[in-house]
Amino acid sequence: MKHLFLTSILAVGALMASACGNKSADRQADPAQDTVAPRQAVLDVMADADSVYVRVAEQVAFGPRVPGTPGHSRCVDYIMRRLKDAGADVTVQDTIFAPAGSAMKPQRVRNIIGRFNAGAPRHVLLLAHYDTRPWADQEADSTLHRTPIDGANDGASGVGVLLEIARLMNRLPKDVEVEMLFVDAEDAGTYDDDFSWCIGSQAWADAFDPTSRRVPEYAILLDMVGARDARFHREYFSDRYARNVNNLVWDAARRAGYGERFPDAPGGALNDDHIHIMRVGIPAVDIVESANPSTGSFNPTWHTLDDNLDNIDPATLKMVGDVVINTIFK
């Protein structure tokens, strides 16, 4: 994903206003409550740092997960197997898709869906992309720009956290239907074409029919959630059009003792998968590192060959898993 230019922000803002209407609410967070001191978490069931890290490492071991490559196909099989082992009902949206408004050619998209506790009183959607950037185009050395990246953070980290939550579902309350969406083809976009990004979530949104399926009350996207010392600021569109959901996430972070790592401060305005979830009327937020102090935006490893396991912190992965669990099952 990338930051949006001003013209795109205005265009997407109009889109979100029509899609989400008045579903956002005034922020209730109190910055004075931010603290690193541990506080009582909602649940005793929490993510295991080593377990999440293993799930990230297993994906990276497949090599780059670029659509059309063996590593990508192995990752599809892996996610499906992990979900089934955890007791999920698994389906795949396997389609040929070309986004409207883009010059991109039609391509195969495989979105993987896992459902837990079908028919429970509440229903939430969690999502992450599993594909990786085909090009290390942010490398200082231009001769490396055509080299695919490992995508340990930008790709595997969000998937790893979701699979850890899947592992824990049999120990968590059964009153929430949790739908997990692993989207394909997020990260092969070009910087001059907003619709060339997030192809999988665009395909999912275009096929979404609220008359034939249950509509989640909200969605949480995880993207680049594994870097050392990562801090997660409030992404612009999440705060603008799903602030009530963002408030739930930041409140859960404080209650779980992670307030310092989830500062009550604005982050970037991102063209990410949550935009297309919002497009179908589902309030959606993006947990993403978008205000790194050394870059002013993403982690320094973004779209470089340094996006590898050496720069993944199990403690960060666990933290994000804990926050999501305590948001959903509040």
Coordinates of C-alpha atoms in Angstrom, one line a residue:
M1 CA 0.0 0.0 0.0
K2 CA 1.1 3.6 -0.2
H3 CA 0.2 7.1 1.1
L4 CA -2.4 8.8 -0.9
F5 CA -1.9 12.1 -2.7
L6 CA -4.3 15.0 -1.9
T7 CA -6.5 14.4 -5.0
S8 CA -6.9 10.8 -4.0
I9 CA -7.7 11.6 -0.4
L10 CA -10.5 13.9 -1.6
A11 CA -11.9 11.3 -4.0
V12 CA -11.8 8.5 -1.5
G13 CA -13.2 10.8 1.2
A14 CA -16.3 11.4 -1.0
L15 CA -16.5 7.7 -1.6
M16 CA -16.4 6.9 2.1
A17 CA -18.9 9.5 3.0
S18 CA -21.4 8.0 0.7
A19 CA -20.6 4.4 1.7
C20 CA -20.4 4.8 5.5
G21 CA -22.8 7.7 6.1
N22 CA -22.9 8.6 9.8
K23 CA -21.4 5.4 11.2
S24 CA -18.4 7.3 12.7
A25 CA -18.7 8.8 16.1
D26 CA -16.8 11.5 18.1
R27 CA -13.6 10.3 19.6
Q28 CA -13.9 9.3 23.3
A29 CA -10.3 8.5 23.9
D30 CA -8.5 10.4 26.7
P31 CA -4.8 10.8 25.9
A32 CA -4.1 11.3 29.7
Q33 CA -4.9 7.6 30.1
D34 CA -2.1 6.5 27.8
T35 CA 0.3 4.5 29.9
V36 CA 2.8 1.6 29.6
A37 CA 1.9 0.3 33.0
P38 CA 0.1 -3.1 32.7
R39 CA -3.6 -2.9 33.2
Q40 CA -6.2 -5.6 33.5
A41 CA -6.9 -7.1 30.1
V42 CA -10.3 -8.2 29.1
L43 CA -9.4 -11.8 28.6
D44 CA -6.9 -14.3 30.1
V45 CA -6.5 -15.9 26.6
M46 CA -3.7 -13.9 24.9
A47 CA -1.4 -14.4 21.9
D48 CA 1.8 -16.3 22.3
A49 CA 4.8 -14.4 20.9
D50 CA 6.7 -17.5 19.8
S51 CA 3.7 -19.0 18.2
V52 CA 3.0 -15.9 16.1
Y53 CA 6.6 -15.6 15.1
V54 CA 6.6 -19.2 13.9
R55 CA 3.6 -18.5 11.7
V56 CA 5.5 -15.6 10.1
A57 CA 8.6 -17.6 9.6
E58 CA 6.7 -20.4 8.0
Q59 CA 5.4 -18.0 5.4
V60 CA 8.8 -16.4 4.7
A61 CA 10.2 -19.9 4.2
F62 CA 8.1 -20.3 1.1
G63 CA 10.1 -17.4 -0.5
P64 CA 8.4 -14.4 -2.0
R65 CA 4.6 -14.9 -2.3
V66 CA 4.1 -13.1 -5.6
P67 CA 1.0 -14.1 -7.4
G68 CA 1.7 -16.8 -10.0
T69 CA 4.8 -18.1 -8.2
P70 CA 5.3 -21.5 -6.4
G71 CA 5.8 -19.6 -3.1
H72 CA 2.4 -17.9 -3.5
S73 CA 0.6 -21.2 -4.2
R74 CA 2.3 -22.9 -1.2
C75 CA 1.2 -20.0 1.0
V76 CA -2.4 -20.5 -0.2
D77 CA -2.3 -24.1 0.8
Y78 CA -0.6 -23.3 4.1
I79 CA -3.2 -20.7 5.2
M80 CA -6.1 -23.0 4.3
R81 CA -4.5 -25.9 6.2
R82 CA -3.9 -23.7 9.3
L83 CA -7.5 -22.5 9.2
K84 CA -8.9 -26.0 8.9
D85 CA -6.7 -27.3 11.7
A86 CA -8.1 -24.5 13.9
G87 CA -11.7 -25.6 13.1
A88 CA -12.6 -22.9 10.6
D89 CA -15.1 -23.4 7.7
V90 CA -12.8 -22.4 4.8
T91 CA -13.8 -21.2 1.3
V92 CA -11.8 -19.5 -1.5
Q93 CA -12.9 -16.8 -3.8
D94 CA -10.9 -17.8 -6.9
T95 CA -11.6 -15.4 -9.7
I96 CA -10.2 -13.4 -12.6
F97 CA -10.4 -9.7 -11.9
A98 CA -9.4 -6.4 -13.3
P99 CA -10.1 -3.2 -11.3
A100 CA -12.3 -0.6 -12.8
G101 CA -10.5 2.7 -13.3
S102 CA -7.1 1.0 -13.8
A103 CA -5.1 0.0 -16.9
M104 CA -4.1 -3.3 -15.2
K105 CA -4.9 -6.5 -17.1
P106 CA -7.2 -9.2 -15.6
Q107 CA -5.4 -11.4 -13.2
R108 CA -6.2 -14.4 -11.0
V109 CA -7.1 -13.6 -7.4
R110 CA -7.4 -16.1 -4.6
N111 CA -9.0 -14.7 -1.5
I112 CA -9.1 -17.1 1.4
I113 CA -12.0 -17.0 3.9
G114 CA -12.2 -18.7 7.3
R115 CA -15.2 -18.6 9.5
F116 CA -15.5 -19.4 13.2
N117 CA -18.7 -19.6 15.3
A118 CA -21.0 -19.2 12.4
G119 CA -24.4 -17.8 13.4
A120 CA -23.2 -16.3 16.7
P121 CA -25.0 -13.1 17.9
R122 CA -22.2 -10.8 16.7
H123 CA -20.1 -10.9 13.6
V124 CA -16.8 -9.2 12.9
L125 CA -14.3 -9.3 10.0
L126 CA -10.5 -9.5 10.3
L127 CA -8.3 -9.3 7.3
A128 CA -4.7 -9.1 6.1
H129 CA -3.0 -9.5 2.7
Y130 CA -0.7 -12.5 2.1
D131 CA 1.0 -11.7 -1.1
T132 CA 4.3 -9.8 -1.3
R133 CA 5.8 -7.0 -3.3
P134 CA 7.4 -8.2 -6.5
W135 CA 10.0 -5.5 -6.5
A136 CA 12.3 -4.0 -3.9
D137 CA 11.7 -0.6 -5.4
Q138 CA 12.6 1.4 -2.3
E139 CA 16.2 0.1 -2.2
A140 CA 18.8 2.8 -2.4
D141 CA 20.6 0.6 -5.0
S142 CA 18.5 0.8 -8.2
T143 CA 20.0 -2.4 -9.5
L144 CA 18.0 -4.2 -6.8
H145 CA 14.7 -2.7 -7.7
R146 CA 13.5 -5.7 -9.7
T147 CA 14.2 -8.2 -6.8
P148 CA 11.2 -9.6 -5.0
I149 CA 11.1 -9.1 -1.2
D150 CA 10.6 -11.5 1.6
G151 CA 7.6 -9.5 3.0
A152 CA 8.1 -10.7 6.6
N153 CA 6.5 -7.5 7.8
D154 CA 4.5 -6.3 4.7
G155 CA 2.5 -9.5 4.2
A156 CA 3.5 -12.3 6.6
S157 CA 3.0 -10.4 9.9
G158 CA -0.7 -9.6 9.6
V159 CA -1.4 -13.2 8.4
G160 CA 0.7 -14.6 11.3
V161 CA -1.4 -12.6 13.8
L162 CA -4.7 -13.8 12.3
L163 CA -3.5 -17.4 12.3
E164 CA -2.6 -17.1 15.9
I165 CA -6.0 -15.8 16.7
A166 CA -7.4 -18.7 14.7
R167 CA -5.4 -21.1 16.9
L168 CA -6.9 -19.6 20.0
M169 CA -10.5 -19.5 18.8
N170 CA -11.5 -22.7 20.6
R171 CA -10.5 -21.1 23.9
L172 CA -12.3 -17.7 23.3
P173 CA -16.0 -16.8 23.8
K174 CA -18.4 -18.3 21.3
D175 CA -20.7 -15.3 21.0
V176 CA -18.8 -13.7 18.1
E177 CA -18.7 -15.0 14.6
V178 CA -15.2 -14.2 13.4
E179 CA -14.7 -14.1 9.7
M180 CA -11.1 -14.0 8.5
L181 CA -10.3 -12.7 5.1
F182 CA -6.8 -13.3 3.6
V183 CA -6.6 -11.1 0.6
D184 CA -4.5 -11.6 -2.5
A185 CA -2.8 -9.2 -4.9
E186 CA -2.5 -6.2 -2.6
D187 CA 1.1 -5.2 -3.1
A188 CA 1.9 -5.0 -6.9
G189 CA 0.6 -1.5 -7.5
T190 CA 2.2 1.4 -9.2
Y191 CA 2.5 4.8 -7.5
D192 CA 0.6 6.6 -10.2
D193 CA -2.4 4.4 -10.2
D194 CA -4.4 4.1 -6.9
F195 CA -6.6 1.3 -8.2
S196 CA -3.6 -0.9 -9.1
W197 CA -3.2 -1.7 -5.3
C198 CA -5.5 -3.9 -3.2
I199 CA -6.7 -6.0 -6.1
G200 CA -7.9 -8.8 -3.9
S201 CA -10.0 -6.6 -1.6
Q202 CA -11.5 -4.8 -4.7
A203 CA -12.5 -8.2 -6.1
W204 CA -14.0 -9.2 -2.7
A205 CA -15.9 -5.9 -2.5
D206 CA -17.2 -6.1 -6.0
A207 CA -18.6 -9.5 -5.3
F208 CA -20.1 -8.5 -1.9
D209 CA -23.9 -8.9 -1.8
P210 CA -25.5 -7.9 1.5
T211 CA -28.8 -9.5 0.5
S212 CA -27.2 -13.0 0.3
R213 CA -24.9 -13.0 3.3
R214 CA -24.4 -11.6 6.8
V215 CA -22.8 -8.2 7.0
P216 CA -20.1 -7.8 9.7
E217 CA -20.6 -5.0 12.2
Y218 CA -17.0 -3.8 11.6
A219 CA -13.7 -4.9 10.1
I220 CA -10.1 -4.7 11.3
L221 CA -7.2 -4.8 8.9
L222 CA -3.7 -5.8 10.0
D223 CA -0.8 -4.6 7.8
M224 CA 2.9 -4.3 8.7
V225 CA 2.3 -5.2 12.3
G226 CA 5.6 -7.0 13.2
A227 CA 8.5 -4.5 13.3
R228 CA 10.7 -3.9 16.2
D229 CA 9.5 -1.0 18.4
A230 CA 6.6 -0.4 16.0
R231 CA 4.1 2.2 17.1
F232 CA 0.6 2.3 15.7
H233 CA -1.0 5.7 15.1
R234 CA -4.6 6.3 14.1
E235 CA -4.8 5.9 10.3
Y236 CA -6.6 8.9 8.7
F237 CA -9.5 7.1 6.9
S238 CA -10.1 4.8 9.8
D239 CA -10.5 7.7 12.1
R240 CA -12.5 9.7 9.7
Y241 CA -15.1 7.1 8.7
A242 CA -14.9 4.4 11.4
R243 CA -13.8 6.4 14.5
N244 CA -16.0 4.4 16.8
V245 CA -14.2 1.2 15.8
N246 CA -10.9 2.9 16.1
N247 CA -11.8 4.0 19.6
L248 CA -12.5 0.3 20.5
V249 CA -9.1 -0.7 19.3
W250 CA -7.2 2.1 21.1
D251 CA -9.2 1.5 24.3
A252 CA -8.3 -2.2 24.2
A253 CA -4.6 -1.3 23.7
R254 CA -4.7 0.9 26.8
R255 CA -6.5 -1.7 28.9
A256 CA -4.0 -4.4 27.8
G257 CA -1.1 -2.2 28.8
Y258 CA 0.0 -1.2 25.3
G259 CA -1.0 2.5 25.4
E260 CA 2.5 3.8 24.6
R261 CA 2.7 1.6 21.5
F262 CA -0.7 2.8 20.3
P263 CA -0.4 6.5 20.8
D264 CA -3.6 8.5 20.5
A265 CA -2.2 10.5 17.6
P266 CA -2.8 10.7 13.8
G267 CA -1.1 8.5 11.4
G268 CA -1.0 8.4 7.6
A269 CA -3.8 8.5 5.0
L270 CA -3.4 5.1 3.3
N271 CA -4.7 3.4 0.2
D272 CA -5.1 0.0 1.8
D273 CA -7.5 -2.9 1.8
H274 CA -9.8 -1.3 4.4
I275 CA -10.8 1.4 1.9
H276 CA -12.6 -1.3 -0.2
I277 CA -14.2 -2.9 2.8
M278 CA -15.6 0.5 3.7
R279 CA -16.9 0.9 0.1
V280 CA -19.5 -1.8 0.8
G281 CA -20.7 -0.1 4.0
I282 CA -18.7 -1.9 6.6
P283 CA -16.9 0.4 9.0
A284 CA -13.2 -0.7 8.8
V285 CA -10.0 0.3 10.5
D286 CA -6.3 -0.2 9.6
I287 CA -3.8 -1.2 12.3
V288 CA -0.6 -0.3 10.5
E289 CA 2.7 1.4 11.3
S290 CA 2.4 4.6 9.3
A291 CA 4.3 7.3 11.3
N292 CA 7.7 5.8 11.9
P293 CA 9.9 8.5 13.4
S294 CA 12.9 7.8 11.1
T295 CA 10.8 8.1 7.9
G296 CA 7.7 10.0 8.8
S297 CA 5.7 7.2 7.2
F298 CA 6.3 3.5 7.0
N299 CA 9.0 1.3 8.6
P300 CA 12.4 1.8 7.0
T301 CA 12.2 -1.8 5.7
W302 CA 9.1 -1.1 3.6
H303 CA 9.5 -2.4 0.0
T304 CA 13.2 -3.2 0.6
L305 CA 15.2 -6.4 1.0
D306 CA 15.5 -5.7 4.7
D307 CA 11.8 -6.6 5.1
N308 CA 12.9 -10.0 6.4
L309 CA 12.8 -12.1 9.6
D310 CA 15.8 -10.2 11.1
N311 CA 13.5 -7.2 11.5
I312 CA 10.5 -9.0 13.0
D313 CA 9.8 -8.7 16.8
P314 CA 7.8 -11.5 18.4
A315 CA 6.7 -9.0 21.1
T316 CA 5.2 -6.7 18.6
L317 CA 3.3 -9.5 17.0
K318 CA 1.9 -10.7 20.3
M319 CA 0.9 -7.1 21.2
V320 CA -1.2 -6.7 18.1
G321 CA -2.8 -10.1 18.6
D322 CA -3.7 -9.2 22.2
V323 CA -5.2 -5.9 21.1
V324 CA -7.3 -7.5 18.5
I325 CA -8.5 -10.2 20.8
N326 CA -9.5 -7.7 23.5
T327 CA -11.2 -5.5 20.9
I328 CA -13.4 -8.3 19.5
F329 CA -14.3 -10.0 22.8
K330 CA -14.7 -6.9 24.9

